[in-house]
PDB file of C-alpha atoms and ligand atoms in Angstrom:
ATOM      1  CA  MET A   1     -53.518  43.272 162.037  1.00 68.00           C
ATOM      2  CA  ARG A   2     -50.945  41.590 159.915  1.00 86.00           C
ATOM      3  CA  MET A   3     -50.483  37.891 159.282  1.00 97.00           C
ATOM      4  CA  ARG A   4     -47.394  35.732 158.768  1.00 98.00           C
ATOM      5  CA  PHE A   5     -47.264  32.496 156.680  1.00 98.00           C
ATOM      6  CA  ASP A   6     -44.241  30.120 156.922  1.00 98.00           C
ATOM      7  CA  ILE A   7     -44.481  27.642 154.020  1.00 98.00           C
ATOM      8  CA  LEU A   8     -42.500  24.394 154.323  1.00 98.00           C
ATOM      9  CA  THR A   9     -41.900  23.041 150.913  1.00 98.00           C
ATOM     10  CA  LEU A  10     -39.384  21.283 148.635  1.00 98.00           C
ATOM     11  CA  PHE A  11     -40.267  23.744 145.861  1.00 98.00           C
ATOM     12  CA  PRO A  12     -40.113  27.251 147.255  1.00 97.00           C
ATOM     13  CA  ASN A  13     -39.883  28.778 143.702  1.00 96.00           C
ATOM     14  CA  MET A  14     -43.442  27.660 143.016  1.00 96.00           C
ATOM     15  CA  PHE A  15     -44.595  30.532 145.367  1.00 95.00           C
ATOM     16  CA  PHE A  16     -42.650  33.355 143.695  1.00 91.00           C
ATOM     17  CA  SER A  17     -44.973  34.677 140.978  1.00 89.00           C
ATOM     18  CA  PRO A  18     -48.500  33.667 142.180  1.00 87.00           C
ATOM     19  CA  LEU A  19     -47.958  35.666 145.461  1.00 85.00           C
ATOM     20  CA  GLN A  20     -46.337  38.643 143.700  1.00 85.00           C
ATOM     21  CA  GLU A  21     -49.302  39.580 141.550  1.00 85.00           C
ATOM     22  CA  SER A  22     -52.316  41.734 142.133  1.00 84.00           C
ATOM     23  CA  ILE A  23     -54.092  41.957 145.496  1.00 88.00           C
ATOM     24  CA  LEU A  24     -51.756  39.539 147.343  1.00 92.00           C
ATOM     25  CA  GLY A  25     -48.703  41.240 145.895  1.00 94.00           C
ATOM     26  CA  LYS A  26     -49.902  44.632 147.135  1.00 94.00           C
ATOM     27  CA  ALA A  27     -50.853  43.164 150.494  1.00 95.00           C
ATOM     28  CA  ILE A  28     -47.200  41.969 150.823  1.00 95.00           C
ATOM     29  CA  GLU A  29     -45.890  45.285 149.693  1.00 94.00           C
ATOM     30  CA  LYS A  30     -48.170  46.998 152.359  1.00 94.00           C
ATOM     31  CA  GLY A  31     -46.830  44.615 155.007  1.00 95.00           C
ATOM     32  CA  LEU A  32     -50.332  43.303 155.668  1.00 95.00           C
ATOM     33  CA  ILE A  33     -49.280  39.751 155.114  1.00 96.00           C
ATOM     34  CA  GLN A  34     -45.793  38.224 155.255  1.00 96.00           C
ATOM     35  CA  ILE A  35     -44.828  35.110 153.415  1.00 96.00           C
ATOM     36  CA  GLN A  36     -41.734  33.096 154.152  1.00 96.00           C
ATOM     37  CA  THR A  37     -40.874  29.970 152.168  1.00 97.00           C
ATOM     38  CA  VAL A  38     -38.814  27.408 154.115  1.00 98.00           C
ATOM     39  CA  ASN A  39     -36.966  24.740 152.011  1.00 98.00           C
ATOM     40  CA  ILE A  40     -37.273  21.481 153.901  1.00 98.00           C
ATOM     41  CA  ARG A  41     -34.111  20.144 152.093  1.00 98.00           C
ATOM     42  CA  HIS A  42     -32.097  22.813 153.880  1.00 98.00           C
ATOM     43  CA  PHE A  43     -32.850  20.902 157.127  1.00 98.00           C
ATOM     44  CA  THR A  44     -31.236  17.692 156.017  1.00 98.00           C
ATOM     45  CA  LEU A  45     -27.815  16.819 157.575  1.00 97.00           C
ATOM     46  CA  ASP A  46     -26.487  14.188 155.252  1.00 97.00           C
ATOM     47  CA  LYS A  47     -24.418  15.051 152.138  1.00 96.00           C
ATOM     48  CA  HIS A  48     -27.122  13.708 149.781  1.00 97.00           C
ATOM     49  CA  ARG A  49     -29.678  15.901 151.413  1.00 98.00           C
ATOM     50  CA  VAL A  50     -32.208  13.048 151.453  1.00 98.00           C
ATOM     51  CA  VAL A  51     -35.850  14.210 152.255  1.00 98.00           C
ATOM     52  CA  ASP A  52     -37.790  11.075 151.355  1.00 98.00           C
ATOM     53  CA  ASP A  53     -37.440   7.258 151.750  1.00 98.00           C
ATOM     54  CA  ILE A  54     -39.254   3.976 150.872  1.00 98.00           C
ATOM     55  CA  PRO A  55     -42.336   3.106 152.935  1.00 98.00           C
ATOM     56  CA  TYR A  56     -42.044   0.584 155.771  1.00 98.00           C
ATOM     57  CA  GLY A  57     -44.143  -2.395 154.721  1.00 97.00           C
ATOM     58  CA  GLY A  58     -43.484  -1.845 151.114  1.00 96.00           C
ATOM     59  CA  GLY A  59     -45.789  -0.272 148.558  1.00 95.00           C
ATOM     60  CA  GLN A  60     -45.546   2.328 145.836  1.00 95.00           C
ATOM     61  CA  GLY A  61     -43.852   5.624 145.981  1.00 96.00           C
ATOM     62  CA  MET A  62     -41.880   7.433 148.622  1.00 98.00           C
ATOM     63  CA  VAL A  63     -42.603   8.979 152.064  1.00 98.00           C
ATOM     64  CA  MET A  64     -41.308  12.284 153.350  1.00 98.00           C
ATOM     65  CA  LYS A  65     -38.873  11.771 156.208  1.00 98.00           C
ATOM     66  CA  VAL A  66     -39.805  13.149 159.737  1.00 98.00           C
ATOM     67  CA  GLU A  67     -36.377  14.611 160.723  1.00 98.00           C
ATOM     68  CA  PRO A  68     -35.955  17.360 158.123  1.00 98.00           C
ATOM     69  CA  ILE A  69     -39.610  18.522 158.668  1.00 98.00           C
ATOM     70  CA  ALA A  70     -39.107  18.317 162.431  1.00 98.00           C
ATOM     71  CA  ARG A  71     -36.022  20.562 162.366  1.00 98.00           C
ATOM     72  CA  ALA A  72     -37.699  22.947 159.954  1.00 98.00           C
ATOM     73  CA  ILE A  73     -40.726  23.336 162.243  1.00 98.00           C
ATOM     74  CA  GLU A  74     -38.666  23.582 165.402  1.00 98.00           C
ATOM     75  CA  SER A  75     -36.600  26.314 163.887  1.00 98.00           C
ATOM     76  CA  ILE A  76     -39.746  28.436 163.515  1.00 98.00           C
ATOM     77  CA  LYS A  77     -41.144  27.439 166.893  1.00 98.00           C
ATOM     78  CA  VAL A  78     -37.920  28.708 168.585  1.00 97.00           C
ATOM     79  CA  GLU A  79     -39.029  32.190 167.432  1.00 95.00           C
ATOM     80  CA  ASN A  80     -42.817  31.594 168.079  1.00 96.00           C
ATOM     81  CA  PRO A  81     -43.829  28.529 170.030  1.00 97.00           C
ATOM     82  CA  SER A  82     -47.605  29.359 169.549  1.00 96.00           C
ATOM     83  CA  VAL A  83     -47.474  29.211 165.794  1.00 98.00           C
ATOM     84  CA  TRP A  84     -50.421  27.222 164.414  1.00 98.00           C
ATOM     85  CA  THR A  85     -49.255  24.323 162.070  1.00 98.00           C
ATOM     86  CA  VAL A  86     -51.430  23.183 159.109  1.00 98.00           C
ATOM     87  CA  TYR A  87     -50.740  20.238 156.930  1.00 98.00           C
ATOM     88  CA  LEU A  88     -52.431  20.397 153.486  1.00 98.00           C
ATOM     89  CA  THR A  89     -53.617  16.779 152.662  1.00 98.00           C
ATOM     90  CA  PRO A  90     -56.594  15.055 150.930  1.00 98.00           C
ATOM     91  CA  GLN A  91     -57.179  13.424 154.368  1.00 98.00           C
ATOM     92  CA  GLY A  92     -57.833  16.837 155.913  1.00 98.00           C
ATOM     93  CA  LYS A  93     -61.063  18.577 156.793  1.00 98.00           C
ATOM     94  CA  PRO A  94     -62.754  20.232 153.786  1.00 97.00           C
ATOM     95  CA  PHE A  95     -61.553  23.833 153.343  1.00 98.00           C
ATOM     96  CA  HIS A  96     -64.435  26.410 153.176  1.00 94.00           C
ATOM     97  CA  GLN A  97     -65.066  30.118 153.738  1.00 92.00           C
ATOM     98  CA  ASP A  98     -65.810  29.855 157.427  1.00 92.00           C
ATOM     99  CA  LEU A  99     -62.521  27.918 157.976  1.00 96.00           C
ATOM    100  CA  ALA A 100     -60.766  30.622 156.045  1.00 96.00           C
ATOM    101  CA  ARG A 101     -62.274  33.289 158.277  1.00 94.00           C
ATOM    102  CA  ARG A 102     -61.235  31.394 161.365  1.00 97.00           C
ATOM    103  CA  LEU A 103     -57.636  30.847 160.270  1.00 98.00           C
ATOM    104  CA  SER A 104     -57.386  34.572 159.467  1.00 96.00           C
ATOM    105  CA  THR A 105     -57.590  35.206 163.239  1.00 96.00           C
ATOM    106  CA  GLN A 106     -54.244  33.386 163.629  1.00 97.00           C
ATOM    107  CA  PRO A 107     -51.338  35.908 163.502  1.00 97.00           C
ATOM    108  CA  HIS A 108     -48.818  33.132 162.383  1.00 98.00           C
ATOM    109  CA  LEU A 109     -49.431  29.995 160.348  1.00 98.00           C
ATOM    110  CA  ILE A 110     -47.071  27.219 159.255  1.00 98.00           C
ATOM    111  CA  LEU A 111     -48.198  25.508 156.042  1.00 98.00           C
ATOM    112  CA  LEU A 112     -46.641  22.111 155.462  1.00 98.00           C
ATOM    113  CA  CYS A 113     -46.731  21.082 151.749  1.00 98.00           C
ATOM    114  CA  GLY A 114     -46.512  17.322 151.271  1.00 98.00           C
ATOM    115  CA  ARG A 115     -45.028  15.583 148.182  1.00 98.00           C
ATOM    116  CA  TYR A 116     -44.865  11.959 147.073  1.00 97.00           C
ATOM    117  CA  GLU A 117     -47.095   9.732 149.169  1.00 97.00           C
ATOM    118  CA  GLY A 118     -47.081  12.239 151.991  1.00 98.00           C
ATOM    119  CA  VAL A 119     -45.314  12.677 155.248  1.00 98.00           C
ATOM    120  CA  ASP A 120     -44.284  10.120 157.854  1.00 98.00           C
ATOM    121  CA  GLU A 121     -47.169   9.710 160.311  1.00 98.00           C
ATOM    122  CA  ARG A 122     -45.062  10.957 163.272  1.00 98.00           C
ATOM    123  CA  VAL A 123     -44.963  14.406 161.708  1.00 98.00           C
ATOM    124  CA  ARG A 124     -48.764  14.483 162.128  1.00 98.00           C
ATOM    125  CA  GLU A 125     -48.680  13.087 165.622  1.00 98.00           C
ATOM    126  CA  LEU A 126     -45.970  15.372 166.910  1.00 98.00           C
ATOM    127  CA  PHE A 127     -46.248  18.643 164.965  1.00 98.00           C
ATOM    128  CA  ILE A 128     -49.562  19.197 163.111  1.00 98.00           C
ATOM    129  CA  ASP A 129     -52.386  21.187 164.699  1.00 98.00           C
ATOM    130  CA  GLU A 130     -54.784  20.936 161.873  1.00 98.00           C
ATOM    131  CA  GLU A 131     -55.083  18.990 158.562  1.00 98.00           C
ATOM    132  CA  ILE A 132     -56.988  20.681 155.601  1.00 98.00           C
ATOM    133  CA  SER A 133     -58.028  19.482 152.227  1.00 98.00           C
ATOM    134  CA  ILE A 134     -58.961  21.714 149.324  1.00 98.00           C
ATOM    135  CA  GLY A 135     -60.889  19.001 147.608  1.00 98.00           C
ATOM    136  CA  ASP A 136     -61.355  15.316 146.961  1.00 98.00           C
ATOM    137  CA  TYR A 137     -58.741  14.939 144.315  1.00 98.00           C
ATOM    138  CA  VAL A 138     -55.015  14.036 144.455  1.00 98.00           C
ATOM    139  CA  LEU A 139     -52.417  16.677 143.460  1.00 98.00           C
ATOM    140  CA  THR A 140     -48.697  16.177 142.969  1.00 98.00           C
ATOM    141  CA  GLY A 141     -48.008  18.363 145.937  1.00 98.00           C
ATOM    142  CA  GLY A 142     -49.406  20.526 148.778  1.00 98.00           C
ATOM    143  CA  GLU A 143     -47.992  23.763 147.254  1.00 98.00           C
ATOM    144  CA  LEU A 144     -51.114  24.703 145.206  1.00 98.00           C
ATOM    145  CA  PRO A 145     -53.532  24.019 148.172  1.00 98.00           C
ATOM    146  CA  ALA A 146     -51.179  26.234 150.281  1.00 98.00           C
ATOM    147  CA  MET A 147     -51.546  29.035 147.780  1.00 97.00           C
ATOM    148  CA  VAL A 148     -55.299  28.540 147.699  1.00 97.00           C
ATOM    149  CA  LEU A 149     -55.454  28.751 151.542  1.00 98.00           C
ATOM    150  CA  ILE A 150     -53.180  31.858 151.668  1.00 97.00           C
ATOM    151  CA  ASP A 151     -55.381  33.561 149.087  1.00 96.00           C
ATOM    152  CA  ALA A 152     -58.732  32.846 150.768  1.00 96.00           C
ATOM    153  CA  VAL A 153     -57.423  33.630 154.268  1.00 97.00           C
ATOM    154  CA  SER A 154     -55.664  36.774 153.325  1.00 96.00           C
ATOM    155  CA  ARG A 155     -58.893  38.269 151.947  1.00 94.00           C
ATOM    156  CA  PHE A 156     -60.118  38.524 155.573  1.00 94.00           C
ATOM    157  CA  ILE A 157     -57.111  40.618 156.651  1.00 94.00           C
ATOM    158  CA  PRO A 158     -58.370  44.282 156.904  1.00 92.00           C
ATOM    159  CA  GLY A 159     -56.878  46.363 154.172  1.00 92.00           C
ATOM    160  CA  VAL A 160     -56.024  43.457 151.786  1.00 93.00           C
ATOM    161  CA  LEU A 161     -59.338  43.862 149.785  1.00 89.00           C
ATOM    162  CA  GLY A 162     -60.143  47.436 148.498  1.00 75.00           C
ATOM    163  CA  SER A 163     -61.944  49.588 151.020  1.00 67.00           C
ATOM    164  CA  ASP A 164     -65.220  49.077 149.165  1.00 62.00           C
ATOM    165  CA  HIS A 165     -64.989  45.346 149.456  1.00 66.00           C
ATOM    166  CA  SER A 166     -65.116  43.136 152.509  1.00 63.00           C
ATOM    167  CA  ALA A 167     -64.679  39.385 152.403  1.00 68.00           C
ATOM    168  CA  GLU A 168     -67.759  39.311 154.619  1.00 64.00           C
ATOM    169  CA  GLU A 169     -70.015  40.140 151.678  1.00 61.00           C
ATOM    170  CA  ASP A 170     -68.743  37.428 149.367  1.00 65.00           C
ATOM    171  CA  SER A 171     -70.359  34.261 148.046  1.00 59.00           C
ATOM    172  CA  PHE A 172     -70.904  31.755 150.781  1.00 65.00           C
ATOM    173  CA  PHE A 173     -71.494  34.734 153.105  1.00 58.00           C
ATOM    174  CA  ASN A 174     -74.469  33.177 154.923  1.00 67.00           C
ATOM    175  CA  PHE A 175     -73.993  30.087 152.626  1.00 77.00           C
ATOM    176  CA  LEU A 176     -75.602  31.706 149.589  1.00 87.00           C
ATOM    177  CA  LEU A 177     -73.975  31.715 146.122  1.00 91.00           C
ATOM    178  CA  GLU A 178     -73.533  35.237 144.615  1.00 92.00           C
ATOM    179  CA  TYR A 179     -76.201  36.892 142.468  1.00 94.00           C
ATOM    180  CA  PRO A 180     -75.689  37.460 138.760  1.00 96.00           C
ATOM    181  CA  GLN A 181     -73.393  40.334 137.904  1.00 96.00           C
ATOM    182  CA  PHE A 182     -73.668  42.662 134.921  1.00 97.00           C
ATOM    183  CA  THR A 183     -71.650  45.541 133.435  1.00 97.00           C
ATOM    184  CA  ARG A 184     -71.816  47.572 130.235  1.00 97.00           C
ATOM    185  CA  PRO A 185     -72.997  47.148 127.506  1.00 97.00           C
ATOM    186  CA  PHE A 186     -76.745  47.143 128.489  1.00 97.00           C
ATOM    187  CA  ASP A 187     -77.576  45.284 125.331  1.00 97.00           C
ATOM    188  CA  PHE A 188     -75.239  42.529 124.134  1.00 97.00           C
ATOM    189  CA  LYS A 189     -76.584  40.924 120.969  1.00 97.00           C
ATOM    190  CA  GLY A 190     -80.131  41.504 122.222  1.00 96.00           C
ATOM    191  CA  ASN A 191     -79.266  40.081 125.665  1.00 96.00           C
ATOM    192  CA  CYS A 192     -80.156  42.945 127.972  1.00 96.00           C
ATOM    193  CA  VAL A 193     -79.209  43.694 131.555  1.00 97.00           C
ATOM    194  CA  PRO A 194     -82.272  43.297 133.879  1.00 95.00           C
ATOM    195  CA  GLU A 195     -83.795  46.802 134.026  1.00 94.00           C
ATOM    196  CA  VAL A 196     -83.943  46.766 137.831  1.00 94.00           C
ATOM    197  CA  LEU A 197     -80.219  47.116 137.950  1.00 96.00           C
ATOM    198  CA  LEU A 198     -80.398  50.396 136.076  1.00 96.00           C
ATOM    199  CA  SER A 199     -83.218  51.850 138.152  1.00 94.00           C
ATOM    200  CA  GLY A 200     -81.222  53.332 140.994  1.00 95.00           C
ATOM    201  CA  ASN A 201     -83.908  51.820 143.205  1.00 95.00           C
ATOM    202  CA  HIS A 202     -81.618  50.292 145.818  1.00 96.00           C
ATOM    203  CA  SER A 203     -84.180  48.410 147.761  1.00 94.00           C
ATOM    204  CA  ALA A 204     -85.555  46.887 144.505  1.00 94.00           C
ATOM    205  CA  ILE A 205     -81.995  46.031 143.404  1.00 96.00           C
ATOM    206  CA  SER A 206     -81.097  44.269 146.664  1.00 94.00           C
ATOM    207  CA  LEU A 207     -84.401  42.438 146.606  1.00 93.00           C
ATOM    208  CA  TRP A 208     -83.641  41.241 143.016  1.00 93.00           C
ATOM    209  CA  ARG A 209     -80.128  40.275 144.039  1.00 95.00           C
ATOM    210  CA  ARG A 210     -81.303  38.380 147.122  1.00 93.00           C
ATOM    211  CA  ARG A 211     -83.813  36.470 144.960  1.00 93.00           C
ATOM    212  CA  GLU A 212     -81.323  35.619 142.376  1.00 94.00           C
ATOM    213  CA  ALA A 213     -78.830  34.406 144.953  1.00 94.00           C
ATOM    214  CA  LEU A 214     -81.584  32.247 146.441  1.00 94.00           C
ATOM    215  CA  ARG A 215     -82.518  30.947 142.939  1.00 94.00           C
ATOM    216  CA  ARG A 216     -79.021  30.103 142.006  1.00 94.00           C
ATOM    217  CA  THR A 217     -78.198  28.466 145.415  1.00 93.00           C
ATOM    218  CA  SER A 218     -81.386  26.487 145.280  1.00 93.00           C
ATOM    219  CA  LEU A 219     -80.622  25.321 141.696  1.00 92.00           C
ATOM    220  CA  ARG A 220     -76.894  24.665 142.114  1.00 94.00           C
ATOM    221  CA  ARG A 221     -76.194  24.075 145.724  1.00 93.00           C
ATOM    222  CA  PRO A 222     -79.218  22.970 147.662  1.00 91.00           C
ATOM    223  CA  ASP A 223     -76.857  21.656 150.249  1.00 91.00           C
ATOM    224  CA  LEU A 224     -75.759  25.184 151.083  1.00 89.00           C
ATOM    225  CA  LEU A 225     -79.359  26.335 151.256  1.00 88.00           C
ATOM    226  CA  ALA A 226     -79.831  23.824 154.005  1.00 85.00           C
ATOM    227  CA  LYS A 227     -77.173  25.541 156.064  1.00 85.00           C
ATOM    228  CA  ALA A 228     -78.228  29.179 155.336  1.00 86.00           C
ATOM    229  CA  ASN A 229     -80.200  30.951 158.115  1.00 86.00           C
ATOM    230  CA  LEU A 230     -82.893  32.390 155.946  1.00 90.00           C
ATOM    231  CA  SER A 231     -85.084  35.391 156.869  1.00 91.00           C
ATOM    232  CA  GLU A 232     -88.876  35.211 156.617  1.00 94.00           C
ATOM    233  CA  GLU A 233     -88.585  37.282 153.503  1.00 93.00           C
ATOM    234  CA  ASP A 234     -85.908  34.908 152.071  1.00 93.00           C
ATOM    235  CA  LYS A 235     -88.336  32.035 152.617  1.00 93.00           C
ATOM    236  CA  ARG A 236     -91.049  33.968 150.782  1.00 92.00           C
ATOM    237  CA  LEU A 237     -88.766  34.791 147.941  1.00 91.00           C
ATOM    238  CA  LEU A 238     -87.523  31.211 147.894  1.00 91.00           C
ATOM    239  CA  GLY A 239     -91.096  29.990 147.706  1.00 91.00           C
ATOM    240  CA  GLU A 240     -91.774  32.011 144.655  1.00 87.00           C
ATOM    241  CA  VAL A 241     -88.519  30.958 143.048  1.00 87.00           C
ATOM    242  CA  LEU A 242     -89.175  27.294 143.774  1.00 85.00           C
ATOM    243  CA  GLN A 243     -92.695  27.626 142.309  1.00 83.00           C
ATOM    244  CA  GLY A 244     -90.718  28.461 139.253  1.00 74.00           C
ATOM    245  CA  LYS A 245     -92.825  31.610 139.216  1.00 52.00           C
ATOM    246  CA  SER A 246     -90.783  33.458 136.576  1.00 51.00           C
ATOM    247  CA  ILE A 247     -90.536  36.822 138.204  1.00 49.00           C
ATOM    248  CA  ASP A 248     -90.566  39.610 135.700  1.00 50.00           C
ATOM    249  CA  ASP A 249     -88.351  42.288 137.239  1.00 52.00           C
ATOM    250  CA  ARG A 250     -91.179  44.777 136.622  1.00 53.00           C
ATOM    251  CA  ALA A 251     -92.266  43.498 139.998  1.00 55.00           C
ATOM    252  CA  TYR A 252     -89.446  45.627 141.447  1.00 51.00           C
ATOM    253  CA  LEU A 253     -90.143  48.684 139.335  1.00 51.00           C
ATOM    254  CA  PRO A 254     -92.688  51.369 138.847  1.00 52.00           C
ATOM    255  CA  ASP A 255     -94.130  50.855 135.303  1.00 52.00           C
ATOM    256  CA  ARG A 256     -91.548  52.201 132.841  1.00 51.00           C
ATOM    257  CA  GLN A 257     -92.626  51.713 129.126  1.00 51.00           C
ATOM    258  CA  GLY A 258     -90.059  51.204 126.461  1.00 51.00           C
ATOM    259  CA  MET A 259     -87.103  50.215 128.569  1.00 50.00           C
ATOM    260  CA  ARG A 260     -88.287  46.659 129.074  1.00 50.00           C
ATOM    261  CA  PRO A 261     -85.785  44.073 127.879  1.00 50.00           C
ATOM    262  CA  PRO A 262     -87.130  41.582 125.293  1.00 50.00           C
ATOM    263  CA  ALA A 263     -89.740  39.261 126.562  1.00 51.00           C
ATOM    264  CA  GLY A 264     -88.466  36.388 128.616  1.00 52.00           C
ATOM    265  CA  GLN A 265     -85.300  38.286 129.478  1.00 49.00           C
ATOM    266  CA  ALA A 266     -86.673  39.263 132.892  1.00 49.00           C
ATOM    267  CA  GLY A 267     -86.159  36.286 135.216  1.00 47.00           C
ATOM    268  CA  ILE A 268     -82.574  35.099 135.023  1.00 45.00           C
ATOM    269  CA  LYS A 269     -82.742  31.507 133.689  1.00 47.00           C
ATOM    270  CA  ASP A 270     -79.827  29.390 134.788  1.00 46.00           C
ATOM    271  CA  LYS A 271     -78.030  27.975 131.764  1.00 48.00           C
ATOM    272  CA  LYS A 272     -79.412  24.464 130.947  1.00 49.00           C
ATOM    273  CA  LYS A 273     -76.738  21.958 132.117  1.00 48.00           C
TER     274      LYS A 273
HETATM  275  C1  4FV B 301     -54.106  17.881 148.644  1.00 89.54           C
HETATM  276  C2  4FV B 301     -55.458  18.208 148.515  1.00 89.54           C
HETATM  277  C3  4FV B 301     -53.342  16.977 147.825  1.00 89.54           C
HETATM  278  C4  4FV B 301     -51.497  14.351 147.950  1.00 89.54           C
HETATM  279  C5  4FV B 301     -50.152  13.586 147.759  1.00 89.54           C
HETATM  280  C6  4FV B 301     -49.776  15.998 147.794  1.00 89.54           C
HETATM  281  C7  4FV B 301     -51.191  15.720 147.547  1.00 89.54           C
HETATM  282  C8  4FV B 301     -49.077  14.623 147.680  1.00 89.54           C
HETATM  283  N1  4FV B 301     -53.653  18.695 149.696  1.00 89.54           N
HETATM  284  N2  4FV B 301     -55.867  19.113 149.398  1.00 89.54           N
HETATM  285  N3  4FV B 301     -56.393  17.637 147.654  1.00 89.54           N
HETATM  286  N4  4FV B 301     -52.095  16.726 148.227  1.00 89.54           N
HETATM  287  O1  4FV B 301     -53.847  16.425 146.878  1.00 89.54           O
HETATM  288  O2  4FV B 301     -54.650  19.418 150.125  1.00 89.54           O
HETATM  289  O3  4FV B 301     -48.265  14.447 148.769  1.00 89.54           O
END
């Protein structure tokens, strides 16, 4: 399964380096994803290559003209009439992990990046299949949102993430935030890693991680918790968490003297806001 992204933009160079680095860069090298930038200005016919104009009815700023965008989209649809066309805009539906997963089932996406006050309304009516927003704030252009979308969607393409990692296990999988992560050193200035994580006791470790994911989600994103389909055990764990019952991770382990982290280190306390 490989995926193609055609990005319609006035600033194609913005995409050069972010998409060459690291995981996405390797995915492009491996041919798992293909990214094509299409400069909308190349689809103007006038000698001044005009892509924007003043808004009918007056008002501030400029609006992107329909014709160059129409020609650019039609030039791609000649090749693939079933391409799915997305417009990145603050007026779009909120982007989230499930939407990223759904978009990753499309073999070919056009991503239209707006600038100025946005595009002529007829672009939306005639060419756009879906409008997506990455957040309730206004950026100078749709290019960064397009990069965010490409990154989140590409992670679902088999082979993009290392074999040991599937996007299915990430945060927001089942609407829970991720559990706390630790790596060496065990003791950083007296702040020790929860013992259970060094126990090799995998069921105790996953129980601890589930609990901490529930704790963190209930503290930081109760809205997500409302959407998560929690198991009976989750509900029991959550009950303990909500009772603020500070769980000493001894609960997960057979009694092991001497290795216990300093008192009070057991239950992960979320940093006071
Ligand atoms: C945006 C967002 C965004 C609005 C005016 C581009 C800018 C300019 N896109 N999620 N938030 N777009 O701020 O997707 O045309």
